[in-house]
């Protein structure tokens, strides 16, 4: 189905949008919503109710909950504020709704998605059925292959915290005509957050953490997508991360200035000047990736992505945590599987090979620290095939464990085969399986 522009969406609001609440509370929709909330799990909200307690609550209270939704009298609870550190510094504010509010939001989301999906641009990849971050990265690489060698990397400052409620609701109302649903969505936007026991009212923003927030973000930025399409730009957007590809730096600077005027003037959002720039794709990052720009453009891991990976491995292999080797390897394997599940599309396998070597050196260092006493180091090295005289020299060495871990003898004794026998997964092996 071809995408509809915002103007077309206003002309064709869709079937049953005036009785949308009846669809939201229908048996099949609420059962599907509950399954999704249970599958996603998540922390408890301000009321302390865990996801495991949601089903008994619904069985006992569904008739009155359903009636409140149909009557338009349902009142969402404030979200529980939670801060998580950003990789580049600062914190990201999450709003954790109650399990019941997550369930209601999920039911709304399932009813709204089929109505709004046809209105979204094909260049929008975030939080949409059949779309993914990997597709956005591949689209970006495609533009580079076509000769668009500069990128307008635009960062929206605190986008989720600054969405104007009236503006996003006006865009929702283009398609949704059921006033009860519009009232309920606005109630979720204005529910506020519980901070140190005090409810802070929300005058703007859509809290990250609820099922509805990603859809509302796409609805808000849909006008930007269509404006870029109208101008004929090559771009890829994933949530509030938007990259526009142009042929020259001068063209990029013109596009940056004009799009900034649109974003700040029409959408009332703020462009982060420090994080936004016009540059070559190799010097910018997009969804954790960067690009090698030559005759055969390829996507690679962004430098900050590699550093964050190493930071996590350092935490797991730190001497201070007191974990056994088996526990460290189990935790590393869990992290590797999840990490490679996303970053497997990087087209520079040598990076994974280098990281594998670095990881094994970290583990060799851990093992040497664990052996600790010189006689233990000597005995274990001999058992692993190191000649006695070399084992004596190494065990009595005053070099730091990190330097000892790189010596040829220790490297040979604690080789790739050894770590495989201990169950350690290799990034290269995971890459070969997933690529």
mmCIF file of N, CA and C in Angstrom, residues 244-295:
data_model
loop_
_atom_site.group_PDB
_atom_site.id
_atom_site.type_symbol
_atom_site.label_atom_id
_atom_site.label_comp_id
_atom_site.label_asym_id
_atom_site.label_seq_id
_atom_site.Cartn_x
_atom_site.Cartn_y
_atom_site.Cartn_z
ATOM 1 N N UNK A 244 20.517 12.991 6.483
ATOM 2 C CA UNK A 244 20.163 13.383 5.118
ATOM 3 C C UNK A 244 21.450 13.378 4.298
ATOM 4 N N UNK A 245 21.431 12.752 3.126
ATOM 5 C CA UNK A 245 22.648 12.573 2.328
ATOM 6 C C UNK A 245 22.619 13.485 1.102
ATOM 7 N N UNK A 246 23.718 14.215 0.912
ATOM 8 C CA UNK A 246 23.837 15.188 -0.177
ATOM 9 C C UNK A 246 25.184 14.991 -0.868
ATOM 10 N N UNK A 247 25.394 15.711 -1.985
ATOM 11 C CA UNK A 247 26.602 15.501 -2.790
ATOM 12 C C UNK A 247 27.772 16.395 -2.408
ATOM 13 N N UNK A 248 27.526 17.490 -1.708
ATOM 14 C CA UNK A 248 28.628 18.405 -1.388
ATOM 15 C C UNK A 248 28.410 19.024 -0.015
ATOM 16 N N UNK A 249 29.490 19.533 0.543
ATOM 17 C CA UNK A 249 29.397 20.175 1.862
ATOM 18 C C UNK A 249 28.533 21.435 1.780
ATOM 19 N N UNK A 250 28.685 22.191 0.682
ATOM 20 C CA UNK A 250 27.886 23.416 0.537
ATOM 21 C C UNK A 250 26.396 23.084 0.502
ATOM 22 N N UNK A 251 26.033 22.044 -0.255
ATOM 23 C CA UNK A 251 24.627 21.625 -0.292
ATOM 24 C C UNK A 251 24.170 21.195 1.100
ATOM 25 N N UNK A 252 25.032 20.491 1.821
ATOM 26 C CA UNK A 252 24.690 20.053 3.168
ATOM 27 C C UNK A 252 24.430 21.207 4.106
ATOM 28 N N UNK A 253 25.229 22.254 4.014
ATOM 29 C CA UNK A 253 25.043 23.409 4.882
ATOM 30 C C UNK A 253 23.738 24.126 4.569
ATOM 31 N N UNK A 254 23.387 24.173 3.267
ATOM 32 C CA UNK A 254 22.090 24.775 2.893
ATOM 33 C C UNK A 254 20.935 23.944 3.453
ATOM 34 N N UNK A 255 21.046 22.622 3.320
ATOM 35 C CA UNK A 255 19.985 21.735 3.806
ATOM 36 C C UNK A 255 19.877 21.830 5.323
ATOM 37 N N UNK A 256 21.006 21.851 6.001
ATOM 38 C CA UNK A 256 20.988 21.963 7.465
ATOM 39 C C UNK A 256 20.251 23.220 7.904
ATOM 40 N N UNK A 257 20.553 24.342 7.253
ATOM 41 C CA UNK A 257 19.921 25.604 7.643
ATOM 42 C C UNK A 257 18.419 25.579 7.383
ATOM 43 N N UNK A 258 18.004 25.067 6.215
ATOM 44 C CA UNK A 258 16.574 25.078 5.880
ATOM 45 C C UNK A 258 15.788 24.080 6.727
ATOM 46 N N UNK A 259 16.371 22.899 6.978
ATOM 47 C CA UNK A 259 15.661 21.905 7.787
ATOM 48 C C UNK A 259 15.598 22.364 9.237
ATOM 49 N N UNK A 260 16.639 23.035 9.713
ATOM 50 C CA UNK A 260 16.596 23.581 11.075
ATOM 51 C C UNK A 260 15.441 24.567 11.210
ATOM 52 N N UNK A 261 15.266 25.416 10.199
ATOM 53 C CA UNK A 261 14.144 26.378 10.255
ATOM 54 C C UNK A 261 12.818 25.650 10.306
ATOM 55 N N UNK A 262 12.682 24.562 9.547
ATOM 56 C CA UNK A 262 11.426 23.809 9.536
ATOM 57 C C UNK A 262 11.186 23.153 10.893
ATOM 58 N N UNK A 263 12.206 22.501 11.434
ATOM 59 C CA UNK A 263 12.066 21.778 12.696
ATOM 60 C C UNK A 263 11.746 22.727 13.839
ATOM 61 N N UNK A 264 12.450 23.848 13.892
ATOM 62 C CA UNK A 264 12.249 24.763 15.010
ATOM 63 C C UNK A 264 11.043 25.664 14.804
ATOM 64 N N UNK A 265 10.737 25.986 13.549
ATOM 65 C CA UNK A 265 9.611 26.869 13.285
ATOM 66 C C UNK A 265 8.283 26.139 13.214
ATOM 67 N N UNK A 266 8.228 25.048 12.460
ATOM 68 C CA UNK A 266 6.967 24.330 12.241
ATOM 69 C C UNK A 266 6.673 23.305 13.332
ATOM 70 N N UNK A 267 7.697 22.606 13.800
ATOM 71 C CA UNK A 267 7.477 21.539 14.775
ATOM 72 C C UNK A 267 7.755 21.973 16.206
ATOM 73 N N UNK A 268 8.321 23.166 16.390
ATOM 74 C CA UNK A 268 8.614 23.711 17.718
ATOM 75 C C UNK A 268 9.560 22.806 18.514
ATOM 76 N N UNK A 269 10.490 22.174 17.799
ATOM 77 C CA UNK A 269 11.513 21.349 18.432
ATOM 78 C C UNK A 269 12.848 22.080 18.369
ATOM 79 N N UNK A 270 13.838 21.580 19.080
ATOM 80 C CA UNK A 270 15.130 22.248 19.159
ATOM 81 C C UNK A 270 16.217 21.363 18.587
ATOM 82 N N UNK A 271 17.031 21.925 17.674
ATOM 83 C CA UNK A 271 18.170 21.204 17.116
ATOM 84 C C UNK A 271 19.370 21.384 18.046
ATOM 85 N N UNK A 272 20.018 20.275 18.378
ATOM 86 C CA UNK A 272 21.204 20.322 19.222
ATOM 87 C C UNK A 272 22.402 20.719 18.359
ATOM 88 N N UNK A 273 22.853 21.965 18.517
ATOM 89 C CA UNK A 273 23.918 22.485 17.669
ATOM 90 C C UNK A 273 25.239 21.753 17.889
ATOM 91 N N UNK A 274 25.508 21.329 19.122
ATOM 92 C CA UNK A 274 26.770 20.669 19.427
ATOM 93 C C UNK A 274 26.885 19.303 18.770
ATOM 94 N N UNK A 275 25.774 18.590 18.677
ATOM 95 C CA UNK A 275 25.801 17.226 18.159
ATOM 96 C C UNK A 275 25.415 17.139 16.686
ATOM 97 N N UNK A 276 24.962 18.223 16.093
ATOM 98 C CA UNK A 276 24.572 18.228 14.686
ATOM 99 C C UNK A 276 25.722 18.769 13.840
ATOM 100 N N UNK A 277 25.879 18.225 12.636
ATOM 101 C CA UNK A 277 26.985 18.677 11.783
ATOM 102 C C UNK A 277 26.781 18.201 10.360
ATOM 103 N N UNK A 278 27.479 18.867 9.440
ATOM 104 C CA UNK A 278 27.588 18.410 8.046
ATOM 105 C C UNK A 278 29.001 17.887 7.879
ATOM 106 N N UNK A 279 29.141 16.621 7.485
ATOM 107 C CA UNK A 279 30.476 16.035 7.364
ATOM 108 C C UNK A 279 30.394 14.812 6.456
ATOM 109 N N UNK A 280 31.531 14.170 6.251
ATOM 110 C CA UNK A 280 31.541 12.928 5.492
ATOM 111 C C UNK A 280 31.000 11.806 6.377
ATOM 112 N N UNK A 281 30.343 10.802 5.792
ATOM 113 C CA UNK A 281 29.749 9.733 6.607
ATOM 114 C C UNK A 281 30.761 8.979 7.458
ATOM 115 N N UNK A 282 32.026 8.941 7.015
ATOM 116 C CA UNK A 282 33.043 8.251 7.784
ATOM 117 C C UNK A 282 33.366 8.922 9.102
ATOM 118 N N UNK A 283 33.004 10.203 9.242
ATOM 119 C CA UNK A 283 33.303 10.941 10.470
ATOM 120 C C UNK A 283 32.088 11.113 11.368
ATOM 121 N N UNK A 284 30.965 10.551 10.972
ATOM 122 C CA UNK A 284 29.757 10.626 11.781
ATOM 123 C C UNK A 284 29.281 9.212 12.110
ATOM 124 N N UNK A 285 28.407 9.085 13.075
ATOM 125 C CA UNK A 285 27.856 7.770 13.393
ATOM 126 C C UNK A 285 26.344 7.794 13.184
ATOM 127 N N UNK A 286 25.805 6.644 12.831
ATOM 128 C CA UNK A 286 24.372 6.512 12.609
ATOM 129 C C UNK A 286 23.936 5.165 13.178
ATOM 130 N N UNK A 287 23.169 5.215 14.264
ATOM 131 C CA UNK A 287 22.644 4.004 14.908
ATOM 132 C C UNK A 287 23.753 3.043 15.323
ATOM 133 N N UNK A 288 24.880 3.611 15.775
ATOM 134 C CA UNK A 288 25.984 2.797 16.253
ATOM 135 C C UNK A 288 27.002 2.421 15.195
ATOM 136 N N UNK A 289 26.751 2.819 13.945
ATOM 137 C CA UNK A 289 27.643 2.476 12.837
ATOM 138 C C UNK A 289 28.246 3.739 12.235
ATOM 139 N N UNK A 290 29.367 3.539 11.563
ATOM 140 C CA UNK A 290 29.960 4.560 10.719
ATOM 141 C C UNK A 290 30.176 3.918 9.347
ATOM 142 N N UNK A 291 30.849 4.616 8.438
ATOM 143 C CA UNK A 291 30.993 4.095 7.076
ATOM 144 C C UNK A 291 32.423 4.294 6.571
ATOM 145 N N UNK A 292 32.859 3.346 5.788
ATOM 146 C CA UNK A 292 34.092 3.494 5.018
ATOM 147 C C UNK A 292 33.673 3.950 3.631
ATOM 148 N N UNK A 293 34.125 5.128 3.236
ATOM 149 C CA UNK A 293 33.698 5.706 1.961
ATOM 150 C C UNK A 293 34.846 5.584 0.965
ATOM 151 N N UNK A 294 34.714 4.637 0.029
ATOM 152 C CA UNK A 294 35.683 4.480 -1.055
ATOM 153 C C UNK A 294 34.930 3.926 -2.260
ATOM 154 N N UNK A 295 35.617 3.227 -3.143
ATOM 155 C CA UNK A 295 34.939 2.684 -4.325
ATOM 156 C C UNK A 295 33.877 1.662 -3.945
#
